[in-house]
mmCIF file of C-alpha atoms and ligand atoms in Angstrom:
data_model
loop_
_atom_site.group_PDB
_atom_site.id
_atom_site.type_symbol
_atom_site.label_atom_id
_atom_site.label_comp_id
_atom_site.label_asym_id
_atom_site.label_seq_id
_atom_site.Cartn_x
_atom_site.Cartn_y
_atom_site.Cartn_z
ATOM 1 C CA MET A 1 -0.036 0.134 -0.164
ATOM 2 C CA LYS A 2 1.711 3.387 -0.876
ATOM 3 C CA ALA A 3 1.665 5.126 1.980
ATOM 4 C CA ALA A 4 -1.159 8.651 1.708
ATOM 5 C CA LEU A 5 0.632 11.620 1.979
ATOM 6 C CA GLY A 6 -2.581 13.864 2.863
ATOM 7 C CA GLY A 7 -4.011 15.238 5.683
ATOM 8 C CA TRP A 8 -3.083 17.763 8.790
ATOM 9 C CA VAL A 9 0.402 17.188 11.037
ATOM 10 C CA ASP A 10 0.292 18.068 14.794
ATOM 11 C CA MET A 11 4.304 18.595 15.280
ATOM 12 C CA HIS A 12 3.834 18.743 18.591
ATOM 13 C CA LEU A 13 1.529 17.839 21.502
ATOM 14 C CA HIS A 14 1.708 15.903 24.869
ATOM 15 C CA LEU A 15 0.010 12.699 24.688
ATOM 16 C CA THR A 16 1.850 11.257 27.883
ATOM 17 C CA ASP A 17 0.554 14.073 30.095
ATOM 18 C CA PRO A 18 -1.623 12.815 32.904
ATOM 19 C CA ALA A 19 -4.464 14.788 30.679
ATOM 20 C CA PHE A 20 -4.480 11.259 28.284
ATOM 21 C CA GLN A 21 -3.823 8.755 30.015
ATOM 22 C CA GLY A 22 -5.747 5.585 29.801
ATOM 23 C CA GLU A 23 -7.519 7.645 26.493
ATOM 24 C CA GLU A 24 -4.621 8.427 24.164
ATOM 25 C CA ALA A 25 -6.081 5.497 21.569
ATOM 26 C CA ALA A 26 -9.535 7.145 21.520
ATOM 27 C CA VAL A 27 -8.107 11.078 21.547
ATOM 28 C CA LEU A 28 -5.817 9.237 18.654
ATOM 29 C CA ALA A 29 -8.942 7.901 16.802
ATOM 30 C CA ARG A 30 -10.863 11.682 16.633
ATOM 31 C CA ALA A 31 -7.127 13.279 15.252
ATOM 32 C CA TRP A 32 -7.252 10.654 12.968
ATOM 33 C CA ALA A 33 -10.970 11.057 11.674
ATOM 34 C CA ALA A 34 -10.969 14.574 11.672
ATOM 35 C CA GLY A 35 -7.954 13.956 9.082
ATOM 36 C CA VAL A 36 -4.788 14.447 10.495
ATOM 37 C CA GLN A 37 -1.956 11.990 9.266
ATOM 38 C CA TRP A 38 0.669 12.039 11.832
ATOM 39 C CA VAL A 39 1.291 13.693 15.341
ATOM 40 C CA VAL A 40 4.987 14.109 17.280
ATOM 41 C CA THR A 41 4.614 13.918 20.589
ATOM 42 C CA SER A 42 7.359 15.678 23.185
ATOM 43 C CA GLY A 43 8.944 14.079 26.112
ATOM 44 C CA THR A 44 9.827 16.987 28.882
ATOM 45 C CA ASP A 45 12.092 14.794 30.962
ATOM 46 C CA LEU A 46 13.326 11.450 30.976
ATOM 47 C CA GLU A 47 10.388 9.230 32.379
ATOM 48 C CA SER A 48 7.884 11.286 29.967
ATOM 49 C CA SER A 49 10.566 10.424 27.218
ATOM 50 C CA GLN A 50 10.505 6.711 27.426
ATOM 51 C CA ARG A 51 6.697 6.966 27.629
ATOM 52 C CA ALA A 52 6.718 8.887 24.558
ATOM 53 C CA VAL A 53 8.778 6.225 23.105
ATOM 54 C CA ALA A 54 6.688 3.501 23.867
ATOM 55 C CA LEU A 55 3.663 5.572 22.366
ATOM 56 C CA ALA A 56 5.054 5.680 19.233
ATOM 57 C CA ARG A 57 6.292 2.323 19.302
ATOM 58 C CA ARG A 58 2.674 1.812 19.573
ATOM 59 C CA PHE A 59 1.247 3.782 16.548
ATOM 60 C CA PRO A 60 3.858 3.352 14.008
ATOM 61 C CA GLY A 61 3.833 5.881 11.554
ATOM 62 C CA ARG A 62 0.994 8.111 12.987
ATOM 63 C CA VAL A 63 2.984 9.022 15.848
ATOM 64 C CA TRP A 64 6.210 10.105 16.693
ATOM 65 C CA ALA A 65 8.329 11.191 19.409
ATOM 66 C CA THR A 66 10.605 13.242 20.653
ATOM 67 C CA VAL A 67 12.998 13.564 23.770
ATOM 68 C CA GLY A 68 14.545 15.984 26.093
ATOM 69 C CA PHE A 69 14.319 17.776 29.003
ATOM 70 C CA HIS A 70 12.265 20.949 29.089
ATOM 71 C CA PRO A 71 13.635 24.007 30.779
ATOM 72 C CA HIS A 72 11.151 23.673 33.880
ATOM 73 C CA GLU A 73 12.714 20.129 34.328
ATOM 74 C CA ALA A 74 16.411 21.160 34.124
ATOM 75 C CA GLY A 75 17.090 21.029 37.600
ATOM 76 C CA GLN A 76 16.340 17.257 37.252
ATOM 77 C CA TRP A 77 19.501 16.623 34.261
ATOM 78 C CA THR A 78 22.163 14.582 35.884
ATOM 79 C CA GLU A 79 25.406 13.300 34.734
ATOM 80 C CA ALA A 80 23.114 10.005 33.495
ATOM 81 C CA SER A 81 20.660 11.711 31.537
ATOM 82 C CA GLU A 82 22.744 12.637 28.399
ATOM 83 C CA ALA A 83 23.293 8.732 27.375
ATOM 84 C CA ALA A 84 19.806 8.080 28.620
ATOM 85 C CA LEU A 85 18.293 10.099 25.957
ATOM 86 C CA GLU A 86 21.331 8.873 23.840
ATOM 87 C CA GLY A 87 19.872 5.227 24.134
ATOM 88 C CA LEU A 88 16.365 6.899 23.450
ATOM 89 C CA ALA A 89 17.275 8.512 20.292
ATOM 90 C CA GLY A 90 18.407 5.432 18.865
ATOM 91 C CA ASP A 91 14.982 4.329 18.290
ATOM 92 C CA PRO A 92 13.824 4.856 14.914
ATOM 93 C CA HIS A 93 10.968 6.680 16.097
ATOM 94 C CA VAL A 94 12.710 9.472 17.680
ATOM 95 C CA VAL A 95 12.380 12.470 15.220
ATOM 96 C CA ALA A 96 13.943 14.884 17.270
ATOM 97 C CA ILE A 97 15.477 16.189 20.675
ATOM 98 C CA GLY A 98 12.762 18.165 21.962
ATOM 99 C CA GLU A 99 11.332 19.763 24.008
ATOM 100 C CA ILE A 100 14.254 21.669 25.094
ATOM 101 C CA GLY A 101 14.779 25.340 25.695
ATOM 102 C CA LEU A 102 15.024 28.204 28.031
ATOM 103 C CA ASP A 103 11.773 29.530 30.193
ATOM 104 C CA PHE A 104 12.217 32.583 32.112
ATOM 105 C CA HIS A 105 8.657 33.391 33.034
ATOM 106 C CA TYR A 106 8.799 30.585 35.258
ATOM 107 C CA THR A 107 12.064 29.817 35.951
ATOM 108 C CA PHE A 108 11.604 26.357 37.917
ATOM 109 C CA ALA A 109 15.147 25.794 37.367
ATOM 110 C CA PRO A 110 18.065 28.603 37.671
ATOM 111 C CA ARG A 111 18.625 30.587 34.653
ATOM 112 C CA ASP A 112 22.220 28.987 34.681
ATOM 113 C CA VAL A 113 20.911 25.290 34.872
ATOM 114 C CA GLN A 114 18.200 25.730 31.974
ATOM 115 C CA GLU A 115 21.180 27.440 29.883
ATOM 116 C CA ALA A 116 23.734 24.902 30.622
ATOM 117 C CA VAL A 117 21.071 21.540 30.254
ATOM 118 C CA PHE A 118 19.728 23.703 26.945
ATOM 119 C CA ARG A 119 23.695 23.332 25.070
ATOM 120 C CA ARG A 120 24.410 20.094 26.343
ATOM 121 C CA GLN A 121 20.818 18.900 24.548
ATOM 122 C CA LEU A 122 21.479 20.856 21.208
ATOM 123 C CA ARG A 123 25.242 19.427 21.240
ATOM 124 C CA LEU A 124 23.613 16.184 21.842
ATOM 125 C CA ALA A 125 21.277 16.495 19.083
ATOM 126 C CA ARG A 126 23.976 17.564 16.697
ATOM 127 C CA ARG A 127 25.992 14.735 17.357
ATOM 128 C CA LEU A 128 22.780 12.399 16.345
ATOM 129 C CA SER A 129 21.965 14.583 13.389
ATOM 130 C CA LEU A 130 18.662 15.256 15.021
ATOM 131 C CA PRO A 131 16.511 18.370 14.679
ATOM 132 C CA VAL A 132 15.352 19.854 18.136
ATOM 133 C CA VAL A 133 12.052 20.687 19.346
ATOM 134 C CA ILE A 134 12.561 24.532 21.278
ATOM 135 C CA HIS A 135 10.818 26.116 23.750
ATOM 136 C CA SER A 136 11.902 29.905 24.600
ATOM 137 C CA ARG A 137 9.354 32.018 26.824
ATOM 138 C CA GLU A 138 10.492 35.638 28.161
ATOM 139 C CA ALA A 139 14.313 34.245 26.739
ATOM 140 C CA THR A 140 14.339 35.491 23.436
ATOM 141 C CA ALA A 141 17.848 37.229 23.514
ATOM 142 C CA GLU A 142 19.617 34.358 25.159
ATOM 143 C CA THR A 143 17.476 31.420 23.111
ATOM 144 C CA LEU A 144 18.862 33.172 20.142
ATOM 145 C CA ALA A 145 22.556 33.688 21.570
ATOM 146 C CA VAL A 146 22.888 30.018 22.701
ATOM 147 C CA LEU A 147 21.284 28.701 19.513
ATOM 148 C CA ARG A 148 23.859 30.988 17.088
ATOM 149 C CA GLU A 149 26.644 29.415 19.405
ATOM 150 C CA GLU A 150 25.469 26.088 19.212
ATOM 151 C CA MET A 151 24.938 25.902 15.701
ATOM 152 C CA PRO A 152 24.470 24.588 13.144
ATOM 153 C CA VAL A 153 21.262 22.923 14.720
ATOM 154 C CA GLU A 154 17.746 22.317 12.765
ATOM 155 C CA GLY A 155 15.219 22.865 14.332
ATOM 156 C CA VAL A 156 11.679 24.453 15.397
ATOM 157 C CA LEU A 157 10.913 27.540 17.641
ATOM 158 C CA HIS A 158 7.392 25.688 18.671
ATOM 159 C CA CYS A 159 4.102 27.946 20.262
ATOM 160 C CA PHE A 160 5.111 30.883 18.397
ATOM 161 C CA THR A 161 3.322 33.756 19.963
ATOM 162 C CA GLY A 162 4.368 36.665 17.783
ATOM 163 C CA ASP A 163 7.505 38.401 18.824
ATOM 164 C CA PRO A 164 8.841 39.792 15.836
ATOM 165 C CA GLU A 165 12.865 39.528 16.919
ATOM 166 C CA LEU A 166 12.362 35.902 17.649
ATOM 167 C CA ALA A 167 10.629 34.962 14.722
ATOM 168 C CA GLN A 168 13.677 37.371 12.845
ATOM 169 C CA GLY A 169 16.353 35.913 14.574
ATOM 170 C CA GLY A 170 15.305 32.248 14.269
ATOM 171 C CA LEU A 171 14.401 32.606 10.393
ATOM 172 C CA GLU A 172 18.040 33.905 10.265
ATOM 173 C CA LEU A 173 19.170 30.697 11.876
ATOM 174 C CA GLY A 174 17.193 28.787 9.031
ATOM 175 C CA LEU A 175 14.299 27.455 11.786
ATOM 176 C CA PHE A 176 10.726 26.302 11.654
ATOM 177 C CA LEU A 177 8.213 28.274 13.468
ATOM 178 C CA SER A 178 5.288 26.471 14.623
ATOM 179 C CA VAL A 179 1.645 27.596 15.870
ATOM 180 C CA GLY A 180 -0.960 26.994 17.189
ATOM 181 C CA GLY A 181 -4.372 27.202 18.819
ATOM 182 C CA MET A 182 -3.304 30.815 19.687
ATOM 183 C CA LEU A 183 -4.071 31.443 16.084
ATOM 184 C CA THR A 184 -7.556 31.177 16.691
ATOM 185 C CA PHE A 185 -7.852 33.593 20.153
ATOM 186 C CA LYS A 186 -9.825 37.040 19.386
ATOM 187 C CA LYS A 187 -7.232 38.967 21.103
ATOM 188 C CA MET A 188 -4.020 37.779 19.373
ATOM 189 C CA GLU A 189 -4.212 39.906 16.206
ATOM 190 C CA ALA A 190 -0.559 40.592 16.678
ATOM 191 C CA LEU A 191 0.534 37.291 16.477
ATOM 192 C CA ARG A 192 -1.910 37.011 13.010
ATOM 193 C CA GLU A 193 0.054 39.644 11.467
ATOM 194 C CA ALA A 194 3.262 38.476 12.048
ATOM 195 C CA VAL A 195 2.473 34.783 11.162
ATOM 196 C CA ALA A 196 1.113 36.169 7.848
ATOM 197 C CA THR A 197 4.773 38.041 7.338
ATOM 198 C CA LEU A 198 6.622 34.579 7.641
ATOM 199 C CA PRO A 199 7.404 32.679 4.990
ATOM 200 C CA ARG A 200 5.280 30.056 4.168
ATOM 201 C CA ASP A 201 7.826 27.158 3.912
ATOM 202 C CA ARG A 202 8.590 28.161 7.186
ATOM 203 C CA ILE A 203 5.717 27.436 8.986
ATOM 204 C CA CYS A 204 4.239 24.208 11.248
ATOM 205 C CA LEU A 205 1.183 23.595 13.037
ATOM 206 C CA GLU A 206 0.693 22.357 16.482
ATOM 207 C CA THR A 207 -1.490 21.859 19.604
ATOM 208 C CA ASP A 208 0.793 21.294 22.153
ATOM 209 C CA ALA A 209 -2.314 19.641 23.545
ATOM 210 C CA PRO A 210 -3.423 19.381 26.404
ATOM 211 C CA TYR A 211 -2.986 22.931 26.737
ATOM 212 C CA LEU A 212 -3.810 26.003 24.513
ATOM 213 C CA ALA A 213 -7.586 24.457 22.782
ATOM 214 C CA PRO A 214 -8.127 26.690 19.778
ATOM 215 C CA VAL A 215 -11.578 28.424 19.662
ATOM 216 C CA PRO A 216 -14.200 27.075 20.039
ATOM 217 C CA TYR A 217 -12.708 24.680 22.383
ATOM 218 C CA ARG A 218 -10.748 27.805 24.575
ATOM 219 C CA GLY A 219 -10.828 26.412 28.228
ATOM 220 C CA LYS A 220 -11.015 22.632 27.375
ATOM 221 C CA ARG A 221 -8.818 19.778 27.260
ATOM 222 C CA ASN A 222 -7.011 20.358 24.251
ATOM 223 C CA GLU A 223 -6.430 17.544 21.759
ATOM 224 C CA PRO A 224 -4.507 16.441 18.305
ATOM 225 C CA ALA A 225 -8.338 16.712 16.464
ATOM 226 C CA TRP A 226 -8.256 20.164 16.551
ATOM 227 C CA VAL A 227 -5.199 20.963 14.925
ATOM 228 C CA VAL A 228 -7.487 21.801 11.965
ATOM 229 C CA GLU A 229 -9.066 25.237 13.808
ATOM 230 C CA SER A 230 -5.857 26.177 13.654
ATOM 231 C CA GLY A 231 -5.392 25.190 10.139
ATOM 232 C CA LYS A 232 -8.857 26.615 9.008
ATOM 233 C CA ALA A 233 -7.747 29.946 10.696
ATOM 234 C CA LEU A 234 -3.771 29.924 8.792
ATOM 235 C CA ALA A 235 -5.478 28.941 5.680
ATOM 236 C CA ASP A 236 -8.036 32.176 5.908
ATOM 237 C CA LEU A 237 -4.848 34.167 6.938
ATOM 238 C CA TRP A 238 -3.148 32.994 4.084
ATOM 239 C CA GLY A 239 -6.332 33.162 1.822
ATOM 240 C CA VAL A 240 -6.535 29.744 0.502
ATOM 241 C CA ASP A 241 -8.225 26.512 1.243
ATOM 242 C CA PRO A 242 -7.612 24.293 4.235
ATOM 243 C CA ASP A 243 -6.377 21.304 2.149
ATOM 244 C CA GLU A 244 -3.203 23.590 1.094
ATOM 245 C CA ALA A 245 -2.354 24.958 4.116
ATOM 246 C CA ALA A 246 -2.530 21.506 5.547
ATOM 247 C CA ALA A 247 -0.316 20.522 2.090
ATOM 248 C CA VAL A 248 2.176 23.155 2.554
ATOM 249 C CA THR A 249 2.616 22.959 6.458
ATOM 250 C CA ALA A 250 2.568 18.691 6.254
ATOM 251 C CA ALA A 251 5.502 19.076 4.015
ATOM 252 C CA ASN A 252 7.247 22.028 6.385
ATOM 253 C CA ALA A 253 7.106 19.032 9.088
ATOM 254 C CA ARG A 254 8.937 16.564 6.468
ATOM 255 C CA ARG A 255 11.479 18.573 6.234
ATOM 256 C CA LEU A 256 11.740 19.563 9.672
ATOM 257 C CA PHE A 257 11.560 16.082 10.489
ATOM 258 C CA PRO A 258 13.838 13.898 7.720
ATOM 259 C CA ARG A 259 12.779 10.027 9.554
ATOM 260 C CA VAL A 260 9.287 10.548 9.136
ATOM 261 C CA ALA A 261 10.054 11.630 5.711
ATOM 262 C CA GLU A 262 12.374 8.394 5.276
ATOM 263 C CA TRP A 263 9.576 6.466 6.775
ATOM 264 C CA GLU A 264 7.481 7.323 4.312
ATOM 265 C CA ARG A 265 9.318 6.885 1.277
ATOM 266 C CA SER A 266 10.690 3.167 2.622
ATOM 267 C CA ARG A 267 6.944 2.276 3.238
ATOM 268 C CA GLU A 268 6.051 3.109 -0.757
ATOM 269 C CA GLY A 269 5.830 0.987 -3.027
ATOM 270 C CA THR A 270 5.199 -1.838 -0.227
HETATM 271 ZN ZN1 ZN B 329 4.763 21.539 24.829
#
């Protein structure tokens, strides 16, 4: 059977979040029914990374995993963490290191610890030739400075909220930007204006489920099926059909995650 290439991609969510416990298959079934082709579930520490890989094995070709320590969890990093992540990343269902980065809004871990753990994981990704999924909140200048020093790194700045400095710096570094439910929020006009100016071949879609549900589900537990709402908002912004927005953003996600594209090519003609 030839691999079907149509449909939406949710390139970032947290299926291992306790909010989905025991409901993963049902949540995914609703996503496939809504026209989602595949999703990428991201680890935030070692345990959730292990569970992300297990989920990806359970739903091959439809669920992919990233492994990494979120800046909130940077304080848990130990000398053994890098080897553990490297071991997990050897699994072919792992498509990136993430989510990693800097969060100076909450600063659950001290800034210097966040930065050190971010750098270690960027170097790991480079060594393994894997892209990275980056979280940057209230840390634009610091995130860009670290990325410039740790080049070359391929990846995506997830949950883009419209910061023009982050967009410009990220694009200069060759990164993708991903947008989600906030694109549908009435108050986020500045985000829509910023996204409208970005090159279309650099934009991906995500839900960040269970967080940040789009309109008309705002405030509910988000789920991957609802990536379609953000996708329609993007299509409106671009003045194209939803199908075209799905095709463009899915193609971008395939360039961002080469392991997915390789797997699909390996299935063609089988
Ligand atoms: Zn996330």
